[in-house]
Every structure is written in C-alpha cells, then in structure tokens.
Amino acid sequence: MLTTALAVALAGPAPAFAAARHTGDEAGVLGEEHARAHARLREAAKGNQGYPQSKRTSSLAALEESQRKGNAKFDAARFGRFTRFFPSPDFGVHVAQLPTGKVLLFSFERVEADPTKETGPTNTVGRTNAGRAYLWDPARGTGAGAFTNVPPPVVLMPDGAYAPRPAPFFCAGHSYLPNGMVGVFGGNVGGKGGSGAKLSFVFDPWTEKWFRNRDMAVGRWYPSVVTGPDGRQIIMSGQSERGTGTPTPVVERFPALGRPVPWRSYDIPANVPAEPLRSRAPFRNDYPHLFSLRDGKIYGLGRDADQQWLFDPVKDTRTDLPRRPADFRGYGSAVPLPAGFRGPDSVLVLGGDPRDPLTYRLSGGRWSIEEPRAFGRTQDGTLILPDGTLITVNGALDTRNYGNGPFNPKADLKYRQIELRDARGHWKLGPAQRLPRGYHSNALVLPDGRMMVTGDELQQIANDPDIKDGMDGSIELYEPAYLHRGARPALDRAPAGDLGHDTVFQVTSSTAKDVRRAVLLAPTTVTHSVNTSQRHLDLRITGVHGSTIGLRTPPSTADAPPGYYMLFLLDAKGVPSTAKWIKLGTRTRTR
C-alpha cells in the first residue's frame, strides 16, 4: 500500500540502505516498492532545490482564489460548478471508469520533481522507467483511504538493462472488453527518444488485478484502440520498438480470431494473443481518433488532414475518407455525436489547434464546418453528458506551453474555463477549473452524473501542496448544471443479467411519472485527448405502469457494442438519476 512505502521512506535511510545506495543494490536490500519510495523522496528533494515548496504552495493558493472570484458570476443552474479539489497518488495520464463504480488511474513513476523539466521517464532506460496504477473509489470519499494501489505486473524490458520493474505501460492505448475489463496495449521501452513496447494487459475490475497477455507483433508507444461490434479490440498506430520517428502501420486485433471474446466476469484473458490484420493503417502521427459507428465500420481520423480512413474489420479492408477541411491537428477532442435511438453516425472533431476554434463534423462521408468554440485550444477533452450536451475541459497552447513558453507552469487563464455545447450546437464559456491542465489531462463522467477532471503532471507537480508526501496528483470534481435544477429522478432497480439487443426490459422508479427520457452512456477510458469509448443512446420507452418503466435496448451491436453502460433516467428538465449499470449483448461466438 502507498502508506506503507511512504512510512518506510520517511523514516530515513537505514545503514543497510545507505550502503546499498552506493553499491547500486538498493532494491535488493529494501525491496522494490520501498526503494522506489526512497527514489521519489530523493527526486522531491532535488526538485525542491530548483522549484521550492513555497512556490508550489503559493501558486495553488493563487489559483484557488482566482477560481473563487472568477466563478462567482456563473449561475450553477446554467453553467454548473466546480466543487471539490483533492490530492491523488497518481498523475492520471490514463483513466477508466469501471463498472464497479471505481476509477482506474495509471501513469509512470516520476523521474523529476521540478515542473520546468521533463518529469516522465520517456527516454530513460532501466529500473526507473516504471509504471504505476491506483483505484479511486468515490464511495469512500476523497481522502488517501479512498485510493488503492494496484501495481502492474513486474516485467523485464528489452532495453539492455533487463532490470525488473512494474510494467512501463504509460502512453499505451486502451478500450473496454465486453466483460468490463480494460485492455491496455503498448507502452514505453525507454531510450531512442521513446520507443514502443509490445506489452499487452487487461485490468480486471472484479478482482482488481492486472493480467498479462502475449506480446503484440510490434511495439507501440502512443497507439489507439477501439472496441468493435463483435467485442474485439482493434489496435492501430504508435511508435515502434525502433524508437521515435518509426510509426507502425500494422493493425492488430485482440483477442485473435479463434479465441473467445471475454464475456463473463470470470473470463480473464491471460497469455492470449493478438493477431495482425492484412490491412494497414500508415498513420504518420500518434494517437489517431478511432470510432466504431452504427454501420459497424471503424473510422480512423488521423491528425494529418489527408489521413482519414474507413476500416472494415470483417472484410479486413481500408478505404479513403475525404480529406478533413482543417490542417494538422495536435492532441485534441473528437466525439461521436448522439443520434437518438440509434448508434452514432457522425463525429465532431474539435481542438488540437490553438489557432482554430472551428469544429468539424464528419457525417455521411462528408465534412462540414460547425459552430466554433470561443477560442482554439489543444490538449483538451470533450465529453458527452447524460442529457446529450457536450462539455470541453482542459487545454493549452501547445504540448507543454500554456501561453508563456514551454515547461513554464504560468498559464493563460482562459485555458481553465470550460465550454458547453447545447442540444442545438451552440457553445458558451463557463466556470474555470482550479488547475490549468494540458498535456496528459483527462476527464470522465461518473455514474452519479458528476465529472472528474485530472491529469497533466507538470501542473500537478507545480501546484502540489506537499511534494514529499507521495500524493503528487490531483482530482477536481464538477457538477453539471442539471444537478442544480431540482430533485433527481429515482432509478431504483435495473436488470443485473445480460440484455440482448432490440429487447424489451423493465426498470423500477419511485418517480416513474416524472421520467421523460432513458439514455445509455458508455463509460470513458481516455488518454492524450483520445476517447474511443464514448457513446450516447436514447432508449425507447415502451410503457409506464405504476413504478415500472418498460424500455427497449438499441437495435444491434453496431449501434451499441457489447459491454457495460450507465443507464440514466431523465426528467423534463434534463435532470438525470444516478446511473445503474447494465450489460448489453449476448455472449459472442468464436469464429
């Protein structure tokens, strides 16, 4: 546990440790976790020399005060409000909402505590190039006791050092399997400017453990992953094991055909292979946006305007889509737009260019220009809320530049403001979050309808209230406007078993007479502004009898890929219930 390692570290170096540090056998004397805790403290001490704690403390206080003053003018019933800000043991470079209600956060062990320098082990070879992971349980509150350490498996990386360490799976790609597990592919070997790992894992939310699968055919650093209508994951892009500047065109599928798709909670993939496809995805740049739309095809929207492709995972083919009417986009949002009772058939691309506030919609094989946001930003995240509206959080001028030069924690205040898009497609600026968050920032919607915002290790370290305590991340909570419009509908019971597509089922609600909509919202797993899992669907209401509401599931797996969804009931004001989890689809056959 985090507290045990920190207690040993804070107790000071024992004589055996002092000797071990000189002989390079620190881990052999103390054990891996205690040795890493000592290393964190040494880095924190060095970071304090160049960037003192007083500077971090005063910066956080100033951000809190400016947020309080700036947000006083925003009515919560129209714009929502930020409510909680609290420490986290992880930077949240990667996050995933799990069907247990807990949130998975994972990233890397920092190698630098000075935010004006690179904090991650991107080009580091050896033991300190390591990953870490934690679970946050919102039901246990916001203190240190709400977090559980779920370290990744210890691996030997082909970096020449072959030093065992928790798998360096940061800057991997991920999506959900039908049984609620998170498949994670790739990571960082270290060296060569950052090189791709062949690592393949699943995180099992039911046992809260990681399981390793067979290595992929190629290394991938910064790949994208999407779940298709059959529940299998399609993996594309990423820098190969040869290092930065060598993106791989190889497309892989997990699990390989001939292996069953994990459907039940106890179907744990371990030592399961992926397999390469015939078609190629020669994206020049990392983390393309991938979406599985209602036609069953995979839409690969590259960062380069001329790399927009349509993949057929059944026929194993790739065809061209029209060139996007905007130039190169860095890391920025893309969202499959809600389309009522059917799955999404269009995507809104926005962000990724601080000079361009326009939004671009791909629909029916054509691009159109939609209403712009207030200003351009990159490193932003845009989420679909239960009522079908959109919200943008986070953002920066460039990867590590918030308006005052790279690796400068001083930020342009405008990037702290959220932006809201209503059902008619109109945008408006809203309140500001506590921290500016750019590169590696993330956000997701919780089952209670609130939004969690985290990520950006530079800003988190620059505003850490105690750089030596091991809680060097932070989380902020936002309550959308619908939570300030009166009482919420009740969703008292929903089916616990599997639900087929195009099937009628029943839920119970003590406020059934007030329910006007029922919607499914797919959980989010996101990194680097890439969120392939988002999906919002309305469910047909087949009848209301007392406290019983009849609903019909989406028509097909192309409309809603098999897996877990959050079910919300909404009233006439768009106020949602707290969600219940339902599981869509029937067990897929091996083919």
XYZ file of C-alpha atoms in Angstrom:
591
model
C 0.000 0.000 0.000
C 1.048 3.602 -0.558
C 1.112 4.452 3.136
C 3.469 1.567 3.999
C 6.053 2.551 1.420
C 5.916 6.178 2.461
C 6.261 5.343 6.128
C 9.458 3.436 5.428
C 10.759 6.178 3.172
C 10.003 8.967 5.624
C 11.729 7.099 8.458
C 15.106 7.901 6.886
C 17.837 5.682 5.401
C 18.958 2.719 7.481
C 22.665 1.798 7.406
C 21.979 -1.129 5.085
C 20.173 1.206 2.710
C 22.984 3.740 2.778
C 25.411 1.031 1.737
C 23.021 -0.324 -0.841
C 22.631 3.071 -2.433
C 26.382 3.203 -3.015
C 26.548 -0.356 -4.343
C 23.501 0.021 -6.596
C 21.656 -2.756 -4.746
C 19.032 -0.533 -3.111
C 16.132 -2.635 -4.346
C 17.793 -5.844 -3.198
C 18.015 -4.586 0.402
C 14.743 -2.703 0.759
C 12.517 -4.348 -1.802
C 11.183 -2.804 -4.985
C 8.389 -0.651 -3.576
C 10.387 0.764 -0.665
C 13.297 1.504 -2.954
C 11.011 3.405 -5.308
C 9.608 5.380 -2.365
C 13.152 6.403 -1.411
C 13.822 7.366 -5.011
C 10.700 9.551 -5.058
C 11.850 11.348 -1.939
C 15.302 11.972 -3.387
C 13.756 13.385 -6.558
C 11.398 15.538 -4.492
C 14.360 16.902 -2.532
C 16.188 17.727 -5.757
C 13.036 19.253 -7.220
C 12.642 21.488 -4.186
C 16.100 22.917 -4.751
C 15.140 24.169 -8.207
C 11.438 24.720 -7.556
C 10.787 25.246 -3.820
C 7.718 24.091 -1.949
C 6.824 27.685 -1.114
C 6.413 28.400 -4.817
C 4.094 25.427 -5.284
C 2.026 26.340 -2.233
C 1.591 29.981 -3.190
C 0.732 29.061 -6.771
C -2.032 26.711 -5.666
C -3.423 29.326 -3.284
C -3.462 31.926 -6.059
C -5.283 29.533 -8.405
C -7.868 28.780 -5.731
C -8.505 32.471 -5.137
C -8.764 33.373 -8.824
C -11.131 30.452 -9.371
C -13.334 31.562 -6.490
C -13.535 35.148 -7.713
C -13.969 34.295 -11.382
C -16.654 31.692 -10.847
C -18.825 33.834 -8.568
C -20.578 35.271 -11.639
C -21.674 31.881 -13.020
C -25.097 30.604 -12.006
C -24.794 26.909 -11.176
C -28.235 26.144 -12.673
C -26.986 27.395 -16.075
C -23.287 26.649 -16.030
C -22.689 24.067 -13.315
C -19.947 24.464 -10.732
C -16.640 23.009 -9.558
C -16.992 21.631 -6.039
C -14.057 19.540 -4.809
C -10.293 19.559 -5.337
C -8.211 16.886 -3.617
C -4.859 15.054 -3.839
C -4.367 11.807 -5.735
C -1.445 9.355 -5.660
C -1.307 9.244 -9.450
C -0.957 11.782 -12.247
C -3.889 10.250 -14.152
C -2.188 10.107 -17.555
C -4.665 7.286 -18.259
C -8.108 6.930 -16.650
C -11.002 4.495 -16.974
C -14.442 4.448 -15.389
C -15.019 0.851 -14.272
C -18.426 -0.890 -13.985
C -17.760 -1.383 -10.268
C -18.075 2.387 -9.832
C -14.355 2.782 -9.173
C -11.962 4.718 -11.406
C -8.653 3.310 -12.630
C -5.756 5.785 -12.906
C -2.337 4.836 -14.217
C 0.818 6.548 -15.417
C 4.545 6.493 -14.539
C 6.883 6.974 -11.620
C 8.255 10.480 -11.986
C 11.995 10.942 -12.512
C 11.921 14.693 -11.828
C 10.015 16.858 -9.337
C 10.855 20.185 -10.973
C 7.963 21.080 -13.304
C 10.225 23.142 -15.550
C 11.872 19.873 -16.622
C 10.591 16.625 -18.133
C 9.101 14.662 -15.248
C 8.420 11.365 -17.036
C 10.899 8.604 -17.945
C 10.294 8.926 -21.677
C 13.923 8.447 -22.663
C 15.013 6.589 -19.514
C 16.480 3.103 -19.726
C 16.365 0.803 -16.737
C 14.565 0.311 -13.450
C 13.275 3.870 -13.014
C 11.304 3.598 -16.257
C 8.299 2.110 -14.456
C 4.524 2.279 -14.442
C 2.078 2.629 -11.573
C -1.673 2.331 -11.108
C -4.321 3.118 -8.497
C -8.040 2.762 -7.989
C -10.126 5.643 -6.683
C -13.388 4.639 -5.007
C -15.729 7.672 -4.927
C -17.907 5.850 -2.399
C -15.025 6.134 0.098
C -14.657 9.876 -0.347
C -11.681 11.969 -1.366
C -9.024 11.169 1.222
C -5.968 8.937 0.915
C -8.029 5.991 2.158
C -10.202 6.157 -0.979
C -7.236 5.047 -3.125
C -5.852 1.532 -3.545
C -2.543 0.652 -5.149
C -2.995 -1.867 -7.997
C 0.561 -2.098 -9.389
C 1.096 -3.502 -12.857
C 2.954 -6.808 -13.269
C 6.732 -6.743 -12.923
C 8.396 -7.207 -16.314
C 11.821 -7.404 -17.921
C 12.052 -4.896 -20.764
C 14.282 -5.414 -23.834
C 16.243 -2.220 -23.183
C 19.687 -3.688 -22.489
C 19.300 -3.289 -18.735
C 16.732 -6.081 -18.288
C 16.002 -4.737 -14.822
C 12.692 -5.906 -13.327
C 10.206 -3.119 -12.745
C 6.424 -2.520 -12.802
C 5.454 -2.515 -16.457
C 6.083 0.895 -18.106
C 2.704 0.939 -19.826
C 2.311 4.710 -19.878
C 1.353 6.251 -23.215
C -0.362 2.985 -24.162
C -3.760 2.624 -25.819
C -6.865 1.105 -24.232
C -10.537 0.259 -24.572
C -13.119 -2.000 -22.912
C -13.865 -5.671 -23.401
C -17.497 -6.859 -23.141
C -16.940 -8.205 -19.606
C -15.942 -4.781 -18.309
C -12.201 -5.389 -18.345
C -9.833 -2.795 -19.786
C -7.414 -3.951 -22.462
C -4.144 -1.975 -22.398
C -1.672 -2.236 -25.251
C 1.842 -0.842 -25.678
C 3.948 1.414 -23.517
C 7.468 2.769 -23.281
C 10.639 0.691 -23.507
C 12.845 3.735 -22.931
C 15.634 5.211 -24.999
C 15.632 6.125 -28.694
C 13.576 9.222 -27.895
C 10.828 6.953 -26.623
C 10.288 3.513 -28.127
C 7.297 1.229 -28.275
C 6.666 -1.761 -26.027
C 4.919 -4.906 -27.231
C 3.125 -5.231 -23.894
C -0.477 -6.462 -23.722
C -2.503 -6.462 -20.486
C -6.035 -6.500 -19.189
C -7.153 -4.936 -15.937
C -9.894 -6.955 -14.276
C -12.197 -4.650 -12.262
C -13.785 -7.605 -10.480
C -10.582 -8.995 -8.916
C -8.766 -5.634 -9.189
C -5.724 -7.283 -10.728
C -3.680 -6.997 -13.908
C -3.150 -9.957 -16.241
C -0.502 -10.162 -18.930
C -1.151 -11.482 -22.409
C 1.180 -12.487 -25.204
C 3.198 -9.657 -26.653
C 1.894 -7.910 -29.738
C 3.610 -8.359 -33.089
C 5.124 -4.865 -32.901
C 5.998 -2.330 -30.245
C 3.617 0.578 -29.809
C 4.108 3.857 -27.999
C 1.080 6.196 -28.363
C -1.306 3.755 -30.099
C -5.095 3.954 -30.299
C -7.536 1.137 -29.516
C -11.262 0.799 -30.186
C -13.815 -1.929 -29.445
C -15.748 -3.157 -32.474
C -19.305 -4.547 -32.760
C -18.050 -8.096 -32.073
C -16.408 -7.046 -28.811
C -12.877 -7.462 -30.147
C -10.375 -4.642 -29.877
C -8.692 -3.079 -32.890
C -5.204 -1.648 -32.245
C -3.548 0.874 -34.564
C -0.591 3.207 -34.805
C 2.110 4.044 -32.262
C 5.880 4.437 -32.439
C 7.558 1.074 -32.896
C 10.295 -0.591 -30.858
C 12.831 1.109 -33.145
C 12.129 4.460 -31.483
C 10.566 7.852 -32.131
C 10.050 8.542 -35.818
C 9.089 4.958 -36.675
C 5.266 4.741 -36.549
C 3.978 1.256 -37.236
C 1.314 0.674 -39.925
C 0.458 -2.765 -38.500
C -3.141 -3.251 -37.343
C -3.824 -5.916 -34.715
C -6.907 -7.489 -33.216
C -7.392 -8.757 -29.661
C -8.276 -11.483 -28.978
C -7.164 -13.200 -32.148
C -9.884 -14.918 -34.161
C -10.332 -18.445 -32.934
C -10.084 -17.241 -29.334
C -13.299 -16.451 -27.448
C -14.206 -12.874 -26.700
C -14.153 -12.423 -22.902
C -17.793 -12.105 -21.978
C -18.337 -13.255 -18.385
C -16.725 -11.569 -15.409
C -14.601 -14.653 -14.808
C -13.409 -14.932 -18.433
C -9.966 -13.470 -17.735
C -7.661 -13.201 -20.757
C -4.176 -14.337 -19.723
C -1.464 -15.297 -22.217
C -3.965 -14.670 -25.031
C -2.547 -13.500 -28.385
C -3.476 -10.639 -30.635
C -3.149 -11.086 -34.379
C -2.106 -8.803 -37.232
C -4.654 -7.928 -39.918
C -3.936 -7.723 -43.641
C -5.000 -4.097 -43.905
C -2.575 -1.402 -42.850
C -3.014 1.924 -41.070
C 0.002 4.040 -42.020
C -0.773 6.994 -39.762
C 2.179 9.386 -39.729
C 1.305 10.737 -36.301
C 0.364 9.169 -32.982
C -2.978 8.556 -31.339
C -5.446 8.796 -34.236
C -9.095 9.048 -33.219
C -10.849 5.707 -33.747
C -14.624 5.228 -33.632
C -16.933 2.285 -34.232
C -20.084 3.826 -35.739
C -23.551 2.429 -36.438
C -22.549 0.939 -39.802
C -20.186 -1.419 -37.989
C -17.103 0.161 -39.545
C -14.087 1.644 -37.769
C -13.430 5.307 -38.603
C -9.761 6.227 -38.288
C -9.401 10.011 -38.170
C -5.726 10.882 -38.302
C -4.107 14.065 -37.102
C -2.992 14.826 -40.638
C -5.805 16.177 -42.803
C -5.124 13.684 -45.603
C -5.152 10.596 -43.344
C -8.837 9.875 -42.823
C -9.731 6.229 -43.363
C -12.579 3.756 -43.091
C -11.755 0.235 -41.899
C -13.977 -2.816 -42.306
C -12.913 -5.245 -39.548
C -14.912 -8.117 -41.100
C -13.620 -7.823 -44.670
C -10.245 -6.574 -43.361
C -10.117 -3.642 -45.793
C -9.292 0.051 -45.701
C -10.791 2.767 -47.901
C -10.209 6.511 -48.065
C -12.427 9.119 -46.463
C -12.451 12.729 -47.722
C -9.675 15.000 -46.597
C -10.582 16.940 -43.468
C -11.006 20.673 -44.218
C -8.548 21.634 -41.452
C -4.788 21.290 -41.352
C -2.758 19.205 -38.924
C -4.323 18.738 -35.506
C -2.346 18.027 -32.354
C -3.899 16.273 -29.401
C -7.498 17.458 -29.229
C -11.021 16.144 -28.852
C -13.250 14.117 -31.127
C -16.742 12.961 -30.137
C -19.281 10.615 -31.767
C -22.412 12.762 -31.668
C -25.618 11.415 -30.091
C -28.126 10.264 -32.699
C -31.223 9.368 -30.709
C -32.280 5.709 -30.588
C -29.563 4.548 -32.997
C -25.819 4.462 -32.596
C -23.762 7.457 -33.717
C -23.291 8.071 -37.428
C -21.259 11.273 -37.240
C -18.183 12.549 -35.419
C -17.311 16.062 -34.271
C -13.581 16.863 -34.400
C -12.521 19.844 -32.320
C -9.429 21.083 -30.588
C -5.853 20.198 -31.374
C -5.063 23.570 -32.964
C -4.833 26.691 -30.767
C -5.278 28.895 -33.844
C -8.502 27.272 -34.958
C -11.709 27.473 -32.852
C -13.841 25.810 -35.573
C -15.400 22.386 -35.121
C -15.585 19.865 -37.972
C -18.269 17.235 -38.458
C -17.902 14.043 -40.492
C -21.312 12.711 -41.486
C -22.381 10.573 -44.421
C -18.841 10.548 -45.763
C -18.699 14.361 -45.940
C -17.093 17.038 -43.800
C -18.899 20.189 -42.723
C -17.858 23.111 -40.537
C -19.864 23.542 -37.353
C -20.176 26.432 -34.907
C -16.806 27.387 -33.374
C -15.877 27.423 -29.740
C -14.779 30.686 -28.128
C -11.100 30.059 -28.924
C -8.793 27.331 -30.149
C -7.075 25.017 -27.708
C -5.087 21.813 -27.813
C -4.753 19.040 -25.194
C -8.475 19.496 -24.425
C -11.089 16.905 -23.532
C -14.728 16.920 -24.641
C -17.321 14.661 -23.039
C -20.933 13.731 -23.726
C -23.099 14.322 -20.661
C -26.177 12.205 -19.820
C -28.520 14.860 -21.270
C -26.714 14.683 -24.631
C -24.947 18.037 -24.330
C -21.173 18.385 -24.617
C -18.594 19.874 -22.283
C -14.974 20.797 -23.012
C -12.436 20.942 -20.190
C -8.667 21.380 -20.023
C -6.459 22.723 -22.776
C -3.238 24.529 -23.605
C -1.490 26.483 -26.308
C 0.832 23.593 -27.096
C 2.112 20.338 -25.602
C 3.967 21.932 -22.665
C 3.090 25.556 -23.361
C 0.190 27.263 -21.608
C 0.843 30.673 -23.129
C 4.154 31.641 -21.561
C 6.653 29.271 -23.149
C 7.286 25.521 -22.843
C 7.777 23.994 -19.383
C 6.517 27.183 -17.771
C 3.751 26.458 -15.232
C 2.425 30.003 -15.579
C -0.695 29.627 -17.694
C -3.065 31.774 -19.716
C -6.193 31.790 -17.561
C -8.527 31.239 -20.495
C -7.489 27.584 -20.754
C -9.021 26.954 -17.328
C -12.537 27.817 -18.498
C -14.865 25.052 -19.569
C -17.068 25.395 -22.625
C -20.580 23.970 -23.003
C -22.436 22.919 -26.179
C -26.232 22.689 -26.008
C -28.544 20.396 -27.971
C -28.724 22.936 -30.814
C -24.960 23.010 -31.242
C -24.353 26.408 -29.617
C -21.310 26.921 -27.388
C -20.868 29.104 -24.300
C -17.996 29.602 -21.882
C -18.473 28.528 -18.289
C -16.651 28.499 -14.958
C -12.942 27.842 -14.513
C -11.360 24.734 -13.078
C -8.752 25.044 -10.319
C -5.671 23.967 -12.272
C -4.813 24.614 -15.876
C -4.396 21.137 -17.360
C -2.947 20.490 -20.774
C -0.739 17.602 -21.874
C -1.807 14.277 -20.293
C -5.013 15.835 -18.897
C -8.190 13.770 -18.732
C -11.835 13.804 -17.659
C -14.729 11.370 -17.379
C -18.387 11.256 -16.316
C -19.122 9.414 -13.071
C -22.260 7.290 -12.527
C -23.709 9.972 -10.245
C -23.603 12.469 -13.130
C -20.648 14.486 -11.864
C -17.481 14.896 -13.897
C -13.982 14.058 -12.729
C -11.059 16.139 -14.072
C -7.434 15.100 -13.616
C -4.079 14.762 -15.337
C -1.170 16.942 -16.503
C 1.775 16.042 -14.298
C 3.540 19.373 -14.936
C 0.702 21.416 -13.444
C 0.029 18.921 -10.668
C 3.673 18.964 -9.547
C 3.863 22.757 -9.886
C 0.849 23.101 -7.563
C 1.489 20.239 -5.145
C 0.708 21.213 -1.527
C 3.355 18.734 -0.311
C 5.740 17.393 -2.926
C 7.190 14.867 -0.467
C 4.023 13.077 0.627
C 3.577 10.781 -2.382
C 0.202 12.298 -3.313
C 1.572 14.171 -6.289
C -1.563 14.127 -8.433
C -4.918 15.846 -8.016
C -8.572 15.409 -8.939
C -11.247 18.056 -9.317
C -14.996 17.440 -9.400
C -17.527 19.375 -11.456
C -21.298 19.303 -11.051
C -23.066 19.961 -14.376
C -25.963 22.406 -14.426
C -28.548 19.612 -14.403
C -27.560 18.811 -10.797
C -28.752 22.285 -9.757
C -32.258 22.182 -11.225
C -34.209 20.397 -8.518
C -34.734 16.864 -7.289
C -33.377 13.968 -9.304
C -35.486 11.146 -10.729
C -35.059 7.817 -8.987
C -33.757 4.688 -10.679
C -34.394 2.044 -8.048
C -33.731 -1.183 -9.912
C -32.364 -2.351 -13.257
C -31.687 -5.869 -14.600
C -28.463 -7.445 -13.353
C -28.107 -10.017 -16.148
C -27.171 -9.765 -19.803
C -29.577 -7.911 -22.076
C -29.856 -8.723 -25.752
C -30.099 -6.041 -28.409
C -33.544 -4.923 -29.594
C -35.027 -6.397 -26.430
C -37.633 -5.012 -24.044
C -36.676 -4.883 -20.366
C -38.028 -3.217 -17.257
C -36.700 -0.900 -14.578
C -38.410 0.419 -11.484
C -38.579 4.022 -10.323
C -40.471 5.602 -7.460
C -40.688 8.734 -9.648
C -41.708 6.942 -12.851
C -44.375 9.535 -13.668
C -41.674 12.212 -13.953
C -39.400 10.280 -16.343
C -39.239 11.634 -19.892
C -36.070 10.010 -21.254
C -33.914 6.970 -20.645
C -30.377 7.026 -22.006
C -27.305 4.841 -22.127
C -23.915 6.455 -21.654
C -20.843 4.353 -22.314
C -18.078 4.649 -19.725
C -14.936 6.547 -20.648
C -11.368 5.350 -20.865
C -9.171 8.168 -22.167
C -5.629 9.403 -22.626
C -3.969 12.168 -24.651
C -7.406 13.585 -25.612
C -8.248 10.274 -27.313
C -11.524 8.773 -26.107
C -12.696 5.950 -28.372
C -15.299 4.572 -25.965
C -17.789 7.460 -25.728
C -21.345 6.741 -26.837
C -24.768 8.152 -26.011
C -28.063 6.500 -26.986
C -31.692 7.144 -26.131
C -33.796 4.111 -25.248
C -37.388 3.754 -26.402
C -39.888 3.875 -23.556
C -42.413 1.101 -24.246
C -44.744 1.886 -21.371
C -45.087 3.105 -17.795
C -47.209 1.170 -15.285
C -47.017 2.469 -11.749
C -43.365 2.338 -10.756
C -42.395 0.081 -13.671
C -40.928 1.536 -16.866
C -40.561 -0.582 -19.998
C -37.520 0.143 -22.174
C -36.093 -1.282 -25.404
C -32.371 -1.798 -25.921
C -30.536 -0.477 -29.022
C -31.153 -2.386 -32.260
C -27.757 -4.022 -32.821
C -24.156 -4.438 -31.693
C -23.189 -1.916 -34.360
C -25.401 0.639 -32.635
C -24.033 -0.255 -29.207
C -21.054 -2.645 -28.976
C -21.447 -5.305 -26.287
C -20.402 -4.336 -22.792
C -21.340 -2.252 -19.780
C -23.275 1.016 -19.994
C -24.553 3.550 -17.489
C -28.345 3.792 -17.619
C -29.799 7.188 -16.650
C -33.446 8.259 -16.335
C -34.078 11.956 -17.036
C -36.999 14.237 -16.211
C -38.456 17.079 -18.285
C -35.706 19.468 -17.109
C -32.966 17.090 -18.221
C -32.078 16.187 -14.645
C -30.635 12.642 -14.583
C -30.954 9.939 -11.978
C -27.891 8.309 -10.541
C -26.986 5.633 -13.057
C -27.362 1.878 -12.793
C -25.006 -0.360 -14.752
C -26.477 -2.644 -17.397
C -24.703 -5.094 -19.672
C -25.599 -5.261 -23.358
C -25.198 -8.131 -25.765
C -25.142 -11.887 -25.775
C -22.013 -13.957 -25.499
C -20.125 -13.793 -28.792
C -19.130 -16.989 -30.531
C -15.623 -17.947 -31.584
C -15.146 -17.607 -35.329
